[in-house]
Tab-separated table of C-alpha atoms in Angstrom:
chain	number	residue	atom	x	y	z
A	1	UNK	CA	0.164	-0.110	0.026
A	2	UNK	CA	1.260	3.159	-0.339
A	3	UNK	CA	0.617	6.109	1.752
A	4	UNK	CA	2.067	10.029	2.238
A	5	UNK	CA	2.782	12.058	4.956
A	6	UNK	CA	2.777	15.722	5.542
A	7	UNK	CA	3.690	16.009	9.344
A	8	UNK	CA	3.461	19.562	9.725
A	9	UNK	CA	-0.601	21.015	9.882
A	10	UNK	CA	1.107	25.049	9.249
A	11	UNK	CA	4.105	26.102	8.378
A	12	UNK	CA	4.647	29.974	9.385
A	13	UNK	CA	7.247	32.125	7.619
A	14	UNK	CA	7.998	35.728	7.205
A	15	UNK	CA	7.764	37.047	3.595
A	16	UNK	CA	11.118	37.180	2.149
A	17	UNK	CA	12.577	34.370	3.987
A	18	UNK	CA	13.454	30.504	2.231
A	19	UNK	CA	10.175	28.395	2.958
A	20	UNK	CA	10.132	24.353	3.217
A	21	UNK	CA	6.814	22.293	3.747
A	22	UNK	CA	7.611	18.848	3.907
A	23	UNK	CA	6.537	15.786	2.683
A	24	UNK	CA	7.429	11.722	2.811
A	25	UNK	CA	6.183	8.672	1.358
A	26	UNK	CA	6.196	4.949	1.375
A	27	UNK	CA	5.306	2.987	-1.785
A	28	UNK	CA	6.628	-0.587	-2.842
A	29	UNK	CA	8.256	0.313	-6.133
A	30	UNK	CA	9.591	3.556	-7.446
A	31	UNK	CA	7.186	6.411	-6.514
A	32	UNK	CA	5.601	9.155	-8.797
A	33	UNK	CA	5.636	12.370	-6.386
A	34	UNK	CA	3.591	15.562	-6.975
A	35	UNK	CA	2.634	18.778	-5.431
A	36	UNK	CA	-0.703	20.328	-5.561
A	37	UNK	CA	-1.636	24.005	-3.688
A	38	UNK	CA	-5.140	24.752	-3.128
A	39	UNK	CA	-6.108	28.467	-2.696
A	40	UNK	CA	-9.426	29.445	-0.516
A	41	UNK	CA	-12.194	28.399	-2.232
A	42	UNK	CA	-10.874	26.847	-5.114
A	43	UNK	CA	-9.415	23.230	-7.024
A	44	UNK	CA	-6.548	21.964	-6.748
A	45	UNK	CA	-3.675	23.513	-8.892
A	46	UNK	CA	-0.697	21.663	-10.187
A	47	UNK	CA	2.940	22.838	-8.999
A	48	UNK	CA	5.532	20.001	-10.022
A	49	UNK	CA	6.287	16.463	-10.315
A	50	UNK	CA	8.989	13.912	-9.824
A	51	UNK	CA	8.971	10.875	-12.075
A	52	UNK	CA	12.363	10.044	-12.917
A	53	UNK	CA	15.817	11.777	-13.734
A	54	UNK	CA	16.893	15.083	-11.739
A	55	UNK	CA	16.240	14.623	-8.403
A	56	UNK	CA	15.769	18.415	-8.100
A	57	UNK	CA	12.527	19.374	-9.919
A	58	UNK	CA	11.219	23.008	-10.654
A	59	UNK	CA	7.775	23.956	-10.772
A	60	UNK	CA	5.425	26.999	-11.020
A	61	UNK	CA	5.684	30.030	-9.341
A	62	UNK	CA	9.246	29.643	-8.415
A	63	UNK	CA	8.581	26.601	-6.203
A	64	UNK	CA	11.197	23.581	-6.420
A	65	UNK	CA	11.139	19.989	-4.659
A	66	UNK	CA	13.932	17.787	-4.456
A	67	UNK	CA	13.170	13.902	-4.459
A	68	UNK	CA	15.390	11.906	-1.638
A	69	UNK	CA	15.044	8.390	-2.249
A	70	UNK	CA	17.146	7.404	1.349
A	71	UNK	CA	15.052	9.650	3.267
A	72	UNK	CA	11.886	8.432	0.915
A	73	UNK	CA	11.343	12.551	1.013
A	74	UNK	CA	9.832	14.817	-1.567
A	75	UNK	CA	10.092	18.453	0.565
A	76	UNK	CA	8.591	21.621	-1.326
A	77	UNK	CA	10.946	24.734	-1.394
A	78	UNK	CA	11.103	28.383	-2.457
A	79	UNK	CA	13.857	30.664	-1.699
A	80	UNK	CA	11.875	33.809	-0.964
A	81	UNK	CA	8.506	33.432	0.135
A	82	UNK	CA	5.193	35.859	-0.842
A	83	UNK	CA	2.452	36.575	0.945
A	84	UNK	CA	0.366	35.314	-1.829
A	85	UNK	CA	1.663	32.143	-1.580
A	86	UNK	CA	-0.323	31.659	1.299
A	87	UNK	CA	-2.411	28.740	0.437
A	88	UNK	CA	-3.110	24.750	1.605
A	89	UNK	CA	-0.438	22.688	-0.526
A	90	UNK	CA	-0.808	18.980	-1.068
A	91	UNK	CA	1.657	16.244	-1.472
A	92	UNK	CA	0.847	13.402	-3.555
A	93	UNK	CA	2.396	9.910	-4.535
A	94	UNK	CA	1.654	7.190	-7.013
A	95	UNK	CA	3.088	3.622	-7.297
A	96	UNK	CA	3.281	2.970	-11.094
A	97	UNK	CA	4.449	-0.450	-10.309
A	98	UNK	CA	1.134	-2.019	-9.680
A	99	UNK	CA	-0.733	-1.037	-12.854
A	100	UNK	CA	-3.756	1.510	-12.485
A	101	UNK	CA	-3.104	2.798	-8.915
A	102	UNK	CA	-5.193	5.725	-7.244
A	103	UNK	CA	-3.115	9.108	-6.203
A	104	UNK	CA	-3.100	9.260	-2.394
A	105	UNK	CA	-2.849	12.420	-1.244
A	106	UNK	CA	-1.300	13.977	2.035
A	107	UNK	CA	-3.498	15.502	4.476
A	108	UNK	CA	-1.750	19.327	3.303
A	109	UNK	CA	-0.117	21.675	4.859
A	110	UNK	CA	-1.281	25.170	5.314
A	111	UNK	CA	1.653	27.745	4.389
A	112	UNK	CA	0.882	31.297	5.989
A	113	UNK	CA	3.309	33.662	4.623
A	114	UNK	CA	3.347	36.754	6.794
A	115	UNK	CA	4.325	40.190	5.936
B	1	UNK	CA	-8.943	28.275	-14.630
B	2	UNK	CA	-8.097	25.242	-15.291
B	3	UNK	CA	-10.761	24.138	-18.112
B	4	UNK	CA	-12.155	21.575	-16.091
B	5	UNK	CA	-15.806	22.481	-15.155
B	6	UNK	CA	-18.489	21.474	-12.368
B	7	UNK	CA	-21.991	22.038	-11.495
B	8	UNK	CA	-23.453	22.489	-9.921
B	9	UNK	CA	-21.045	25.129	-7.411
B	10	UNK	CA	-23.349	24.164	-4.578
B	11	UNK	CA	-26.222	21.704	-3.460
B	12	UNK	CA	-28.062	21.411	-0.301
B	13	UNK	CA	-30.326	18.581	0.040
B	14	UNK	CA	-31.869	16.468	2.993
B	15	UNK	CA	-30.612	12.782	4.554
B	16	UNK	CA	-31.837	10.134	2.180
B	17	UNK	CA	-31.877	12.109	-0.586
B	18	UNK	CA	-30.260	11.301	-4.450
B	19	UNK	CA	-28.063	13.959	-6.214
B	20	UNK	CA	-25.969	14.084	-9.511
B	21	UNK	CA	-22.565	15.740	-9.867
B	22	UNK	CA	-21.597	16.465	-13.005
B	23	UNK	CA	-18.004	17.377	-14.655
B	24	UNK	CA	-16.619	18.315	-17.909
B	25	UNK	CA	-12.788	17.655	-18.353
B	26	UNK	CA	-10.554	19.752	-20.243
B	27	UNK	CA	-10.566	19.873	-24.338
B	28	UNK	CA	-9.080	16.710	-25.564
B	29	UNK	CA	-8.663	14.890	-22.021
B	30	UNK	CA	-9.602	11.199	-21.744
B	31	UNK	CA	-9.618	10.828	-18.105
B	32	UNK	CA	-11.539	11.881	-15.069
B	33	UNK	CA	-11.057	11.343	-11.364
B	34	UNK	CA	-13.490	12.428	-8.399
B	35	UNK	CA	-12.202	13.450	-5.187
B	36	UNK	CA	-14.251	13.869	-2.310
B	37	UNK	CA	-12.242	16.682	0.472
B	38	UNK	CA	-14.037	16.723	4.027
B	39	UNK	CA	-12.126	18.212	6.902
B	40	UNK	CA	-12.122	14.727	9.074
B	41	UNK	CA	-10.963	12.559	5.928
B	42	UNK	CA	-8.807	14.870	4.291
B	43	UNK	CA	-8.851	14.671	0.381
B	44	UNK	CA	-10.043	11.126	-0.939
B	45	UNK	CA	-9.748	9.446	-4.336
B	46	UNK	CA	-12.695	8.373	-5.531
B	47	UNK	CA	-12.855	6.564	-9.109
B	48	UNK	CA	-11.365	7.015	-12.277
B	49	UNK	CA	-12.576	6.662	-15.656
B	50	UNK	CA	-10.656	6.801	-18.932
B	51	UNK	CA	-12.452	6.985	-21.986
B	52	UNK	CA	-15.649	5.488	-20.887
B	53	UNK	CA	-14.358	2.659	-19.058
B	54	UNK	CA	-13.630	2.344	-15.258
B	55	UNK	CA	-9.848	2.759	-14.577
B	56	UNK	CA	-9.190	2.667	-10.691
B	57	UNK	CA	-11.072	2.686	-7.962
B	58	UNK	CA	-10.656	3.923	-4.433
B	59	UNK	CA	-12.445	4.957	-1.297
B	60	UNK	CA	-15.550	4.954	-3.018
B	61	UNK	CA	-18.716	3.807	-1.111
B	62	UNK	CA	-21.475	1.481	-2.484
B	63	UNK	CA	-24.350	4.031	-2.139
B	64	UNK	CA	-22.085	6.276	-4.695
B	65	UNK	CA	-21.500	5.500	-8.572
B	66	UNK	CA	-20.466	7.186	-11.520
B	67	UNK	CA	-19.679	6.853	-15.190
B	68	UNK	CA	-18.295	8.712	-18.227
B	69	UNK	CA	-20.551	9.218	-21.147
B	70	UNK	CA	-19.246	8.865	-24.804
B	71	UNK	CA	-18.711	12.820	-24.868
B	72	UNK	CA	-16.610	12.087	-22.113
B	73	UNK	CA	-18.311	14.394	-19.549
B	74	UNK	CA	-19.072	12.183	-16.117
B	75	UNK	CA	-21.696	12.355	-13.250
B	76	UNK	CA	-20.917	11.114	-9.516
B	77	UNK	CA	-24.004	9.919	-8.382
B	78	UNK	CA	-24.725	10.126	-4.540
B	79	UNK	CA	-27.877	8.275	-3.049
B	80	UNK	CA	-29.177	7.530	0.426
B	81	UNK	CA	-27.437	10.329	1.364
B	82	UNK	CA	-25.957	10.522	5.138
B	83	UNK	CA	-24.878	13.751	7.466
B	84	UNK	CA	-21.603	12.622	6.640
B	85	UNK	CA	-21.742	13.153	2.939
B	86	UNK	CA	-21.271	16.776	3.473
B	87	UNK	CA	-18.292	17.493	1.284
B	88	UNK	CA	-16.405	19.455	-1.188
B	89	UNK	CA	-16.368	16.900	-3.993
B	90	UNK	CA	-13.726	17.702	-7.085
B	91	UNK	CA	-13.660	16.673	-10.408
B	92	UNK	CA	-10.140	16.249	-12.899
B	93	UNK	CA	-9.127	15.219	-15.620
B	94	UNK	CA	-5.871	14.543	-17.332
B	95	UNK	CA	-4.768	13.555	-21.112
B	96	UNK	CA	-4.550	10.021	-21.120
B	97	UNK	CA	-4.374	7.175	-18.358
B	98	UNK	CA	-0.768	7.042	-17.495
B	99	UNK	CA	0.347	6.889	-13.949
B	100	UNK	CA	2.491	10.028	-13.902
B	101	UNK	CA	0.239	12.421	-15.739
B	102	UNK	CA	-0.938	15.919	-14.093
B	103	UNK	CA	-4.197	16.186	-12.883
B	104	UNK	CA	-6.095	19.497	-13.396
B	105	UNK	CA	-8.930	20.053	-11.013
B	106	UNK	CA	-12.255	21.622	-11.003
B	107	UNK	CA	-13.953	24.309	-8.808
B	108	UNK	CA	-15.555	21.443	-7.035
B	109	UNK	CA	-19.000	21.025	-6.021
B	110	UNK	CA	-19.665	22.247	-2.242
B	111	UNK	CA	-22.294	19.558	-1.038
B	112	UNK	CA	-24.627	20.244	2.299
B	113	UNK	CA	-27.303	17.268	3.648
B	114	UNK	CA	-28.986	18.205	6.365
């Protein structure tokens, strides 16, 4: 069975400071990993994904994430936070080894960027 | 705007009733996914369809059913509604059925069961 954990319900960061939103996963094979963002009263928007290749993945709005196989992590990062980054962030995992597999989402981390 | 549309935006109904949620995927997308988002359960995958055929099933209750029509729109039917079914229901679409594909989410339908 696949699972994903976002250990922090909320992350607070000052505007202009670097931000990190943590995600760890568990799959039986090689994972496909995703980050999505949800603004209030909106659907989820895709930020970035890791399928294969370079462990550092760059995505939308200046976000990036690093795939670390040994630590089974896929933390989301941004060098300088903006107030407009305040939203709910979801990490998701899919295990391609089992054929058609559901996507498992984490519980979400609320990011609050303080002006 | 993702290009995925969902109707209605809001739905208020009573316990025991049946409702139908509708989703139109992005132009050209063949896969449709349904999700339920609630405060206590988080974001739960319900079911995936690809070109009219069921492809993957998640935590979908027997009281719930879905289908994808030849024009690729999809409907999620919820019956014998309970208070606990109150949630935000999202539809997402992707071009094909690949496991690594990006999903594009609609704005959701907020269901309130009284």
